[in-house]
Amino acid sequence: PAVQVRHLKFFLDGVLQAPAQTAGVLAPYRVDTGTPGAPNWVPGQATGQLYFSQPVLDAVVTEAIRAGFDPHLHAIGDAAVRSALDAVAHARQQLPGPGPRAAIAHAELVDPADYPRFAAMDVAPVMSFQWAQQAPYSVEAVKDQLGPERYARMEPEGSLHQAGARLAYGSDWPVDPMAYFYNLSVGVNRRGHPDHPASFGPAYAGR
């Protein structure tokens, strides 16, 4: 009797990492047109996937809230995050009054124009702080594919906090280890600890 189910989770996109690149992004992923010795990264054609059209997402999020559920939206790429924010904005227009406890899980890449929207609409970014360390998934599989400008603002916990957002901490267990204090230290320091089992060793040291 102490357990309540009050959330509905919607998956809006996939992951940023190559070769999947299923996270929805506003600008195309980059592709290497060079050689192993002389890479040449240029914008490609792919922008990932959004699993809902905006009208459908607007409708299902609104109806979930009307039915008494809080929407929990998995959105990793900046296009997916914007779509999630737009859906919550639509729901708030349709359902005036006290709003839901809406959340966007992961928000690994957010366009800076959308930073203040989290606080304005009381949407909590649910961040997996351990992803703010250097790792194969954040270097080899993402860095060149996104380019320096987008890579520099990945995992925007600090930027969202400075914009007034109320951050929540999601471990992403069981996909990742339940190393919650280690993950918190990564989120604060933006670096892993090479000797910790949840890190990726000295090859990935540094901020």
mmCIF file with all atom_site columns, C-alpha atoms in Angstrom:
data_model
loop_
_atom_site.group_PDB
_atom_site.id
_atom_site.type_symbol
_atom_site.label_atom_id
_atom_site.label_alt_id
_atom_site.label_comp_id
_atom_site.label_asym_id
_atom_site.label_entity_id
_atom_site.label_seq_id
_atom_site.pdbx_PDB_ins_code
_atom_site.Cartn_x
_atom_site.Cartn_y
_atom_site.Cartn_z
_atom_site.occupancy
_atom_site.B_iso_or_equiv
_atom_site.pdbx_formal_charge
_atom_site.auth_seq_id
_atom_site.auth_comp_id
_atom_site.auth_asym_id
_atom_site.auth_atom_id
_atom_site.pdbx_PDB_model_num
ATOM 1   C CA . PRO A 1 1   ? 0.000  0.000  0.000   1.00 0.00 ? 1   PRO A CA 1
ATOM 2   C CA . ALA A 1 2   ? 2.968  2.367  0.320   1.00 0.00 ? 2   ALA A CA 1
ATOM 3   C CA . VAL A 1 3   ? 3.894  1.978  -3.356  1.00 0.00 ? 3   VAL A CA 1
ATOM 4   C CA . GLN A 1 4   ? 2.227  4.145  -5.985  1.00 0.00 ? 4   GLN A CA 1
ATOM 5   C CA . VAL A 1 5   ? 2.661  4.085  -9.754  1.00 0.00 ? 5   VAL A CA 1
ATOM 6   C CA . ARG A 1 6   ? 2.305  7.681  -10.877 1.00 0.00 ? 6   ARG A CA 1
ATOM 7   C CA . HIS A 1 7   ? 4.695  8.027  -13.816 1.00 0.00 ? 7   HIS A CA 1
ATOM 8   C CA . LEU A 1 8   ? 4.486  7.121  -17.473 1.00 0.00 ? 8   LEU A CA 1
ATOM 9   C CA . LYS A 1 9   ? 7.798  6.921  -19.312 1.00 0.00 ? 9   LYS A CA 1
ATOM 10  C CA . PHE A 1 10  ? 8.020  7.876  -22.972 1.00 0.00 ? 10  PHE A CA 1
ATOM 11  C CA . PHE A 1 11  ? 11.116 7.101  -25.050 1.00 0.00 ? 11  PHE A CA 1
ATOM 12  C CA . LEU A 1 12  ? 11.592 9.947  -27.520 1.00 0.00 ? 12  LEU A CA 1
ATOM 13  C CA . ASP A 1 13  ? 14.908 8.898  -29.046 1.00 0.00 ? 13  ASP A CA 1
ATOM 14  C CA . GLY A 1 14  ? 17.919 6.598  -28.687 1.00 0.00 ? 14  GLY A CA 1
ATOM 15  C CA . VAL A 1 15  ? 21.626 7.266  -28.070 1.00 0.00 ? 15  VAL A CA 1
ATOM 16  C CA . LEU A 1 16  ? 24.280 9.651  -29.375 1.00 0.00 ? 16  LEU A CA 1
ATOM 17  C CA . GLN A 1 17  ? 27.001 7.050  -29.659 1.00 0.00 ? 17  GLN A CA 1
ATOM 18  C CA . ALA A 1 18  ? 28.242 5.778  -33.020 1.00 0.00 ? 18  ALA A CA 1
ATOM 19  C CA . PRO A 1 19  ? 27.433 3.619  -34.842 1.00 0.00 ? 19  PRO A CA 1
ATOM 20  C CA . ALA A 1 20  ? 23.825 3.782  -33.586 1.00 0.00 ? 20  ALA A CA 1
ATOM 21  C CA . GLN A 1 21  ? 23.375 7.580  -33.490 1.00 0.00 ? 21  GLN A CA 1
ATOM 22  C CA . THR A 1 22  ? 19.648 7.199  -32.822 1.00 0.00 ? 22  THR A CA 1
ATOM 23  C CA . ALA A 1 23  ? 19.402 10.266 -30.564 1.00 0.00 ? 23  ALA A CA 1
ATOM 24  C CA . GLY A 1 24  ? 17.513 13.085 -32.256 1.00 0.00 ? 24  GLY A CA 1
ATOM 25  C CA . VAL A 1 25  ? 19.804 16.075 -32.879 1.00 0.00 ? 25  VAL A CA 1
ATOM 26  C CA . LEU A 1 26  ? 19.106 19.506 -34.344 1.00 0.00 ? 26  LEU A CA 1
ATOM 27  C CA . ALA A 1 27  ? 22.196 19.527 -36.589 1.00 0.00 ? 27  ALA A CA 1
ATOM 28  C CA . PRO A 1 28  ? 23.487 16.451 -38.448 1.00 0.00 ? 28  PRO A CA 1
ATOM 29  C CA . TYR A 1 29  ? 26.048 14.091 -36.993 1.00 0.00 ? 29  TYR A CA 1
ATOM 30  C CA . ARG A 1 30  ? 29.490 14.483 -38.539 1.00 0.00 ? 30  ARG A CA 1
ATOM 31  C CA . VAL A 1 31  ? 31.135 11.837 -40.717 1.00 0.00 ? 31  VAL A CA 1
ATOM 32  C CA . ASP A 1 32  ? 34.804 11.181 -41.446 1.00 0.00 ? 32  ASP A CA 1
ATOM 33  C CA . THR A 1 33  ? 35.596 11.650 -45.136 1.00 0.00 ? 33  THR A CA 1
ATOM 34  C CA . GLY A 1 34  ? 39.350 11.378 -44.606 1.00 0.00 ? 34  GLY A CA 1
ATOM 35  C CA . THR A 1 35  ? 41.713 8.522  -43.914 1.00 0.00 ? 35  THR A CA 1
ATOM 36  C CA . PRO A 1 36  ? 42.874 6.888  -40.640 1.00 0.00 ? 36  PRO A CA 1
ATOM 37  C CA . GLY A 1 37  ? 46.021 8.999  -40.754 1.00 0.00 ? 37  GLY A CA 1
ATOM 38  C CA . ALA A 1 38  ? 44.280 12.199 -41.838 1.00 0.00 ? 38  ALA A CA 1
ATOM 39  C CA . PRO A 1 39  ? 40.664 12.299 -40.625 1.00 0.00 ? 39  PRO A CA 1
ATOM 40  C CA . ASN A 1 40  ? 38.354 14.929 -42.064 1.00 0.00 ? 40  ASN A CA 1
ATOM 41  C CA . TRP A 1 41  ? 35.106 15.311 -40.130 1.00 0.00 ? 41  TRP A CA 1
ATOM 42  C CA . VAL A 1 42  ? 32.299 17.092 -41.969 1.00 0.00 ? 42  VAL A CA 1
ATOM 43  C CA . PRO A 1 43  ? 28.522 17.358 -41.433 1.00 0.00 ? 43  PRO A CA 1
ATOM 44  C CA . GLY A 1 44  ? 26.679 14.321 -42.710 1.00 0.00 ? 44  GLY A CA 1
ATOM 45  C CA . GLN A 1 45  ? 23.012 13.752 -43.419 1.00 0.00 ? 45  GLN A CA 1
ATOM 46  C CA . ALA A 1 46  ? 21.779 11.826 -40.372 1.00 0.00 ? 46  ALA A CA 1
ATOM 47  C CA . THR A 1 47  ? 20.032 13.577 -37.483 1.00 0.00 ? 47  THR A CA 1
ATOM 48  C CA . GLY A 1 48  ? 18.955 10.487 -35.555 1.00 0.00 ? 48  GLY A CA 1
ATOM 49  C CA . GLN A 1 49  ? 15.345 9.616  -34.846 1.00 0.00 ? 49  GLN A CA 1
ATOM 50  C CA . LEU A 1 50  ? 12.369 10.977 -32.957 1.00 0.00 ? 50  LEU A CA 1
ATOM 51  C CA . TYR A 1 51  ? 10.032 8.140  -32.050 1.00 0.00 ? 51  TYR A CA 1
ATOM 52  C CA . PHE A 1 52  ? 6.931  10.373 -31.828 1.00 0.00 ? 52  PHE A CA 1
ATOM 53  C CA . SER A 1 53  ? 5.705  13.072 -34.179 1.00 0.00 ? 53  SER A CA 1
ATOM 54  C CA . GLN A 1 54  ? 5.113  16.321 -32.293 1.00 0.00 ? 54  GLN A CA 1
ATOM 55  C CA . PRO A 1 55  ? 1.297  16.189 -32.593 1.00 0.00 ? 55  PRO A CA 1
ATOM 56  C CA . VAL A 1 56  ? 1.215  12.618 -31.269 1.00 0.00 ? 56  VAL A CA 1
ATOM 57  C CA . LEU A 1 57  ? 3.596  13.402 -28.401 1.00 0.00 ? 57  LEU A CA 1
ATOM 58  C CA . ASP A 1 58  ? 1.620  16.516 -27.487 1.00 0.00 ? 58  ASP A CA 1
ATOM 59  C CA . ALA A 1 59  ? -1.559 14.434 -27.355 1.00 0.00 ? 59  ALA A CA 1
ATOM 60  C CA . VAL A 1 60  ? -0.241 11.481 -25.341 1.00 0.00 ? 60  VAL A CA 1
ATOM 61  C CA . VAL A 1 61  ? 1.564  13.665 -22.791 1.00 0.00 ? 61  VAL A CA 1
ATOM 62  C CA . THR A 1 62  ? -1.564 15.781 -22.324 1.00 0.00 ? 62  THR A CA 1
ATOM 63  C CA . GLU A 1 63  ? -3.765 12.717 -21.890 1.00 0.00 ? 63  GLU A CA 1
ATOM 64  C CA . ALA A 1 64  ? -1.294 11.115 -19.465 1.00 0.00 ? 64  ALA A CA 1
ATOM 65  C CA . ILE A 1 65  ? -1.426 14.235 -17.286 1.00 0.00 ? 65  ILE A CA 1
ATOM 66  C CA . ARG A 1 66  ? -5.210 14.405 -17.574 1.00 0.00 ? 66  ARG A CA 1
ATOM 67  C CA . ALA A 1 67  ? -5.349 10.806 -16.309 1.00 0.00 ? 67  ALA A CA 1
ATOM 68  C CA . GLY A 1 68  ? -3.267 11.716 -13.258 1.00 0.00 ? 68  GLY A CA 1
ATOM 69  C CA . PHE A 1 69  ? 0.165  10.543 -14.354 1.00 0.00 ? 69  PHE A CA 1
ATOM 70  C CA . ASP A 1 70  ? 3.433  12.483 -14.395 1.00 0.00 ? 70  ASP A CA 1
ATOM 71  C CA . PRO A 1 71  ? 5.281  12.265 -17.732 1.00 0.00 ? 71  PRO A CA 1
ATOM 72  C CA . HIS A 1 72  ? 8.873  11.017 -17.625 1.00 0.00 ? 72  HIS A CA 1
ATOM 73  C CA . LEU A 1 73  ? 10.434 11.586 -21.036 1.00 0.00 ? 73  LEU A CA 1
ATOM 74  C CA . HIS A 1 74  ? 13.647 9.901  -22.212 1.00 0.00 ? 74  HIS A CA 1
ATOM 75  C CA . ALA A 1 75  ? 15.313 12.521 -24.435 1.00 0.00 ? 75  ALA A CA 1
ATOM 76  C CA . ILE A 1 76  ? 19.054 12.453 -25.109 1.00 0.00 ? 76  ILE A CA 1
ATOM 77  C CA . GLY A 1 77  ? 19.644 14.610 -28.196 1.00 0.00 ? 77  GLY A CA 1
ATOM 78  C CA . ASP A 1 78  ? 18.901 18.332 -28.348 1.00 0.00 ? 78  ASP A CA 1
ATOM 79  C CA . ALA A 1 79  ? 16.063 17.826 -30.870 1.00 0.00 ? 79  ALA A CA 1
ATOM 80  C CA . ALA A 1 80  ? 14.408 15.269 -28.585 1.00 0.00 ? 80  ALA A CA 1
ATOM 81  C CA . VAL A 1 81  ? 14.824 17.524 -25.539 1.00 0.00 ? 81  VAL A CA 1
ATOM 82  C CA . ARG A 1 82  ? 13.178 20.393 -27.393 1.00 0.00 ? 82  ARG A CA 1
ATOM 83  C CA . SER A 1 83  ? 10.332 18.118 -28.480 1.00 0.00 ? 83  SER A CA 1
ATOM 84  C CA . ALA A 1 84  ? 9.824  17.001 -24.874 1.00 0.00 ? 84  ALA A CA 1
ATOM 85  C CA . LEU A 1 85  ? 9.742  20.581 -23.614 1.00 0.00 ? 85  LEU A CA 1
ATOM 86  C CA . ASP A 1 86  ? 7.305  21.532 -26.368 1.00 0.00 ? 86  ASP A CA 1
ATOM 87  C CA . ALA A 1 87  ? 5.005  18.648 -25.372 1.00 0.00 ? 87  ALA A CA 1
ATOM 88  C CA . VAL A 1 88  ? 4.969  19.753 -21.731 1.00 0.00 ? 88  VAL A CA 1
ATOM 89  C CA . ALA A 1 89  ? 4.306  23.350 -22.817 1.00 0.00 ? 89  ALA A CA 1
ATOM 90  C CA . HIS A 1 90  ? 1.387  22.146 -24.938 1.00 0.00 ? 90  HIS A CA 1
ATOM 91  C CA . ALA A 1 91  ? -0.028 20.154 -22.019 1.00 0.00 ? 91  ALA A CA 1
ATOM 92  C CA . ARG A 1 92  ? 0.198  23.128 -19.674 1.00 0.00 ? 92  ARG A CA 1
ATOM 93  C CA . GLN A 1 93  ? -1.736 25.240 -22.191 1.00 0.00 ? 93  GLN A CA 1
ATOM 94  C CA . GLN A 1 94  ? -4.439 22.591 -22.443 1.00 0.00 ? 94  GLN A CA 1
ATOM 95  C CA . LEU A 1 95  ? -4.623 21.872 -18.713 1.00 0.00 ? 95  LEU A CA 1
ATOM 96  C CA . PRO A 1 96  ? -4.303 25.091 -16.714 1.00 0.00 ? 96  PRO A CA 1
ATOM 97  C CA . GLY A 1 97  ? -3.833 24.893 -12.995 1.00 0.00 ? 97  GLY A CA 1
ATOM 98  C CA . PRO A 1 98  ? -1.305 22.973 -10.889 1.00 0.00 ? 98  PRO A CA 1
ATOM 99  C CA . GLY A 1 99  ? 1.065  21.257 -13.251 1.00 0.00 ? 99  GLY A CA 1
ATOM 100 C CA . PRO A 1 100 ? 2.508  17.753 -13.224 1.00 0.00 ? 100 PRO A CA 1
ATOM 101 C CA . ARG A 1 101 ? 5.956  16.768 -11.976 1.00 0.00 ? 101 ARG A CA 1
ATOM 102 C CA . ALA A 1 102 ? 7.290  16.447 -15.494 1.00 0.00 ? 102 ALA A CA 1
ATOM 103 C CA . ALA A 1 103 ? 10.831 15.132 -15.990 1.00 0.00 ? 103 ALA A CA 1
ATOM 104 C CA . ILE A 1 104 ? 13.223 14.688 -18.896 1.00 0.00 ? 104 ILE A CA 1
ATOM 105 C CA . ALA A 1 105 ? 15.660 11.832 -18.402 1.00 0.00 ? 105 ALA A CA 1
ATOM 106 C CA . HIS A 1 106 ? 19.303 12.197 -19.431 1.00 0.00 ? 106 HIS A CA 1
ATOM 107 C CA . ALA A 1 107 ? 19.238 15.443 -21.493 1.00 0.00 ? 107 ALA A CA 1
ATOM 108 C CA . GLU A 1 108 ? 22.816 14.712 -22.576 1.00 0.00 ? 108 GLU A CA 1
ATOM 109 C CA . LEU A 1 109 ? 22.758 17.391 -25.252 1.00 0.00 ? 109 LEU A CA 1
ATOM 110 C CA . VAL A 1 110 ? 20.569 20.483 -24.844 1.00 0.00 ? 110 VAL A CA 1
ATOM 111 C CA . ASP A 1 111 ? 20.524 23.546 -27.069 1.00 0.00 ? 111 ASP A CA 1
ATOM 112 C CA . PRO A 1 112 ? 21.470 26.592 -24.934 1.00 0.00 ? 112 PRO A CA 1
ATOM 113 C CA . ALA A 1 113 ? 18.239 28.306 -25.998 1.00 0.00 ? 113 ALA A CA 1
ATOM 114 C CA . ASP A 1 114 ? 16.363 25.595 -24.104 1.00 0.00 ? 114 ASP A CA 1
ATOM 115 C CA . TYR A 1 115 ? 18.289 25.844 -20.806 1.00 0.00 ? 115 TYR A CA 1
ATOM 116 C CA . PRO A 1 116 ? 15.890 28.389 -19.214 1.00 0.00 ? 116 PRO A CA 1
ATOM 117 C CA . ARG A 1 117 ? 12.777 26.497 -20.331 1.00 0.00 ? 117 ARG A CA 1
ATOM 118 C CA . PHE A 1 118 ? 13.306 23.805 -17.681 1.00 0.00 ? 118 PHE A CA 1
ATOM 119 C CA . ALA A 1 119 ? 12.912 26.282 -14.836 1.00 0.00 ? 119 ALA A CA 1
ATOM 120 C CA . ALA A 1 120 ? 10.196 28.270 -16.605 1.00 0.00 ? 120 ALA A CA 1
ATOM 121 C CA . MET A 1 121 ? 8.001  25.169 -16.933 1.00 0.00 ? 121 MET A CA 1
ATOM 122 C CA . ASP A 1 122 ? 9.176  23.398 -13.759 1.00 0.00 ? 122 ASP A CA 1
ATOM 123 C CA . VAL A 1 123 ? 10.525 20.431 -15.699 1.00 0.00 ? 123 VAL A CA 1
ATOM 124 C CA . ALA A 1 124 ? 13.215 18.458 -13.860 1.00 0.00 ? 124 ALA A CA 1
ATOM 125 C CA . PRO A 1 125 ? 16.193 17.232 -15.880 1.00 0.00 ? 125 PRO A CA 1
ATOM 126 C CA . VAL A 1 126 ? 17.026 13.759 -14.527 1.00 0.00 ? 126 VAL A CA 1
ATOM 127 C CA . MET A 1 127 ? 20.773 13.550 -15.046 1.00 0.00 ? 127 MET A CA 1
ATOM 128 C CA . SER A 1 128 ? 23.045 10.504 -14.967 1.00 0.00 ? 128 SER A CA 1
ATOM 129 C CA . PHE A 1 129 ? 26.084 12.259 -13.523 1.00 0.00 ? 129 PHE A CA 1
ATOM 130 C CA . GLN A 1 130 ? 28.507 9.421  -14.245 1.00 0.00 ? 130 GLN A CA 1
ATOM 131 C CA . TRP A 1 131 ? 28.292 10.213 -17.963 1.00 0.00 ? 131 TRP A CA 1
ATOM 132 C CA . ALA A 1 132 ? 30.252 13.429 -17.342 1.00 0.00 ? 132 ALA A CA 1
ATOM 133 C CA . GLN A 1 133 ? 33.537 11.482 -17.243 1.00 0.00 ? 133 GLN A CA 1
ATOM 134 C CA . GLN A 1 134 ? 35.830 10.673 -20.113 1.00 0.00 ? 134 GLN A CA 1
ATOM 135 C CA . ALA A 1 135 ? 35.050 7.175  -21.342 1.00 0.00 ? 135 ALA A CA 1
ATOM 136 C CA . PRO A 1 136 ? 34.929 5.231  -24.622 1.00 0.00 ? 136 PRO A CA 1
ATOM 137 C CA . TYR A 1 137 ? 31.268 6.184  -24.956 1.00 0.00 ? 137 TYR A CA 1
ATOM 138 C CA . SER A 1 138 ? 32.014 9.895  -24.496 1.00 0.00 ? 138 SER A CA 1
ATOM 139 C CA . VAL A 1 139 ? 35.250 10.138 -26.511 1.00 0.00 ? 139 VAL A CA 1
ATOM 140 C CA . GLU A 1 140 ? 35.635 7.627  -29.351 1.00 0.00 ? 140 GLU A CA 1
ATOM 141 C CA . ALA A 1 141 ? 31.905 7.221  -29.972 1.00 0.00 ? 141 ALA A CA 1
ATOM 142 C CA . VAL A 1 142 ? 30.800 10.873 -29.665 1.00 0.00 ? 142 VAL A CA 1
ATOM 143 C CA . LYS A 1 143 ? 33.519 13.549 -29.644 1.00 0.00 ? 143 LYS A CA 1
ATOM 144 C CA . ASP A 1 144 ? 34.363 13.770 -33.343 1.00 0.00 ? 144 ASP A CA 1
ATOM 145 C CA . GLN A 1 145 ? 30.859 12.793 -34.407 1.00 0.00 ? 145 GLN A CA 1
ATOM 146 C CA . LEU A 1 146 ? 29.367 15.857 -32.666 1.00 0.00 ? 146 LEU A CA 1
ATOM 147 C CA . GLY A 1 147 ? 32.218 18.314 -33.188 1.00 0.00 ? 147 GLY A CA 1
ATOM 148 C CA . PRO A 1 148 ? 33.906 20.588 -30.641 1.00 0.00 ? 148 PRO A CA 1
ATOM 149 C CA . GLU A 1 149 ? 31.065 23.041 -30.002 1.00 0.00 ? 149 GLU A CA 1
ATOM 150 C CA . ARG A 1 150 ? 28.441 20.436 -29.163 1.00 0.00 ? 150 ARG A CA 1
ATOM 151 C CA . TYR A 1 151 ? 30.902 18.143 -27.395 1.00 0.00 ? 151 TYR A CA 1
ATOM 152 C CA . ALA A 1 152 ? 31.960 21.005 -25.094 1.00 0.00 ? 152 ALA A CA 1
ATOM 153 C CA . ARG A 1 153 ? 28.405 21.366 -23.771 1.00 0.00 ? 153 ARG A CA 1
ATOM 154 C CA . MET A 1 154 ? 27.491 17.714 -23.347 1.00 0.00 ? 154 MET A CA 1
ATOM 155 C CA . GLU A 1 155 ? 26.139 16.691 -19.923 1.00 0.00 ? 155 GLU A CA 1
ATOM 156 C CA . PRO A 1 156 ? 24.949 20.234 -19.118 1.00 0.00 ? 156 PRO A CA 1
ATOM 157 C CA . GLU A 1 157 ? 24.218 19.750 -15.423 1.00 0.00 ? 157 GLU A CA 1
ATOM 158 C CA . GLY A 1 158 ? 25.966 22.970 -14.437 1.00 0.00 ? 158 GLY A CA 1
ATOM 159 C CA . SER A 1 159 ? 24.436 24.991 -17.254 1.00 0.00 ? 159 SER A CA 1
ATOM 160 C CA . LEU A 1 160 ? 20.929 23.807 -16.403 1.00 0.00 ? 160 LEU A CA 1
ATOM 161 C CA . HIS A 1 161 ? 21.485 24.474 -12.698 1.00 0.00 ? 161 HIS A CA 1
ATOM 162 C CA . GLN A 1 162 ? 22.726 27.993 -13.440 1.00 0.00 ? 162 GLN A CA 1
ATOM 163 C CA . ALA A 1 163 ? 19.608 28.546 -15.551 1.00 0.00 ? 163 ALA A CA 1
ATOM 164 C CA . GLY A 1 164 ? 17.455 27.738 -12.529 1.00 0.00 ? 164 GLY A CA 1
ATOM 165 C CA . ALA A 1 165 ? 16.504 24.130 -13.224 1.00 0.00 ? 165 ALA A CA 1
ATOM 166 C CA . ARG A 1 166 ? 15.814 21.748 -10.340 1.00 0.00 ? 166 ARG A CA 1
ATOM 167 C CA . LEU A 1 167 ? 18.059 18.789 -11.118 1.00 0.00 ? 167 LEU A CA 1
ATOM 168 C CA . ALA A 1 168 ? 17.233 15.218 -10.212 1.00 0.00 ? 168 ALA A CA 1
ATOM 169 C CA . TYR A 1 169 ? 19.772 12.411 -10.073 1.00 0.00 ? 169 TYR A CA 1
ATOM 170 C CA . GLY A 1 170 ? 19.085 9.212  -11.993 1.00 0.00 ? 170 GLY A CA 1
ATOM 171 C CA . SER A 1 171 ? 21.590 6.365  -11.719 1.00 0.00 ? 171 SER A CA 1
ATOM 172 C CA . ASP A 1 172 ? 20.422 4.637  -14.932 1.00 0.00 ? 172 ASP A CA 1
ATOM 173 C CA . TRP A 1 173 ? 20.851 1.358  -13.061 1.00 0.00 ? 173 TRP A CA 1
ATOM 174 C CA . PRO A 1 174 ? 20.940 -1.491 -14.117 1.00 0.00 ? 174 PRO A CA 1
ATOM 175 C CA . VAL A 1 175 ? 22.454 -0.216 -17.379 1.00 0.00 ? 175 VAL A CA 1
ATOM 176 C CA . ASP A 1 176 ? 25.217 1.402  -15.294 1.00 0.00 ? 176 ASP A CA 1
ATOM 177 C CA . PRO A 1 177 ? 26.633 0.262  -11.926 1.00 0.00 ? 177 PRO A CA 1
ATOM 178 C CA . MET A 1 178 ? 24.846 1.416  -8.779  1.00 0.00 ? 178 MET A CA 1
ATOM 179 C CA . ALA A 1 179 ? 27.852 3.533  -7.745  1.00 0.00 ? 179 ALA A CA 1
ATOM 180 C CA . TYR A 1 180 ? 25.872 6.512  -6.544  1.00 0.00 ? 180 TYR A CA 1
ATOM 181 C CA . PHE A 1 181 ? 28.516 8.367  -4.533  1.00 0.00 ? 181 PHE A CA 1
ATOM 182 C CA . TYR A 1 182 ? 31.093 7.879  -7.279  1.00 0.00 ? 182 TYR A CA 1
ATOM 183 C CA . ASN A 1 183 ? 28.576 9.151  -9.831  1.00 0.00 ? 183 ASN A CA 1
ATOM 184 C CA . LEU A 1 184 ? 27.876 12.233 -7.732  1.00 0.00 ? 184 LEU A CA 1
ATOM 185 C CA . SER A 1 185 ? 31.597 12.997 -7.557  1.00 0.00 ? 185 SER A CA 1
ATOM 186 C CA . VAL A 1 186 ? 31.837 12.698 -11.342 1.00 0.00 ? 186 VAL A CA 1
ATOM 187 C CA . GLY A 1 187 ? 28.970 15.137 -11.735 1.00 0.00 ? 187 GLY A CA 1
ATOM 188 C CA . VAL A 1 188 ? 30.622 17.686 -9.448  1.00 0.00 ? 188 VAL A CA 1
ATOM 189 C CA . ASN A 1 189 ? 34.208 17.333 -10.658 1.00 0.00 ? 189 ASN A CA 1
ATOM 190 C CA . ARG A 1 190 ? 33.575 16.416 -14.317 1.00 0.00 ? 190 ARG A CA 1
ATOM 191 C CA . ARG A 1 191 ? 36.183 13.663 -14.099 1.00 0.00 ? 191 ARG A CA 1
ATOM 192 C CA . GLY A 1 192 ? 36.438 9.991  -13.243 1.00 0.00 ? 192 GLY A CA 1
ATOM 193 C CA . HIS A 1 193 ? 38.769 8.358  -10.737 1.00 0.00 ? 193 HIS A CA 1
ATOM 194 C CA . PRO A 1 194 ? 41.126 5.985  -12.600 1.00 0.00 ? 194 PRO A CA 1
ATOM 195 C CA . ASP A 1 195 ? 41.266 3.454  -9.760  1.00 0.00 ? 195 ASP A CA 1
ATOM 196 C CA . HIS A 1 196 ? 37.497 3.159  -9.277  1.00 0.00 ? 196 HIS A CA 1
ATOM 197 C CA . PRO A 1 197 ? 35.805 0.091  -10.795 1.00 0.00 ? 197 PRO A CA 1
ATOM 198 C CA . ALA A 1 198 ? 33.131 2.310  -12.369 1.00 0.00 ? 198 ALA A CA 1
ATOM 199 C CA . SER A 1 199 ? 35.761 4.386  -14.178 1.00 0.00 ? 199 SER A CA 1
ATOM 200 C CA . PHE A 1 200 ? 37.638 3.555  -17.358 1.00 0.00 ? 200 PHE A CA 1
ATOM 201 C CA . GLY A 1 201 ? 41.204 3.728  -16.113 1.00 0.00 ? 201 GLY A CA 1
ATOM 202 C CA . PRO A 1 202 ? 44.117 6.115  -16.561 1.00 0.00 ? 202 PRO A CA 1
ATOM 203 C CA . ALA A 1 203 ? 43.689 6.316  -20.351 1.00 0.00 ? 203 ALA A CA 1
ATOM 204 C CA . TYR A 1 204 ? 40.556 8.384  -19.664 1.00 0.00 ? 204 TYR A CA 1
ATOM 205 C CA . ALA A 1 205 ? 41.861 10.635 -16.914 1.00 0.00 ? 205 ALA A CA 1
ATOM 206 C CA . GLY A 1 206 ? 41.203 14.353 -16.876 1.00 0.00 ? 206 GLY A CA 1
ATOM 207 C CA . ARG A 1 207 ? 38.180 16.627 -17.056 1.00 0.00 ? 207 ARG A CA 1
#
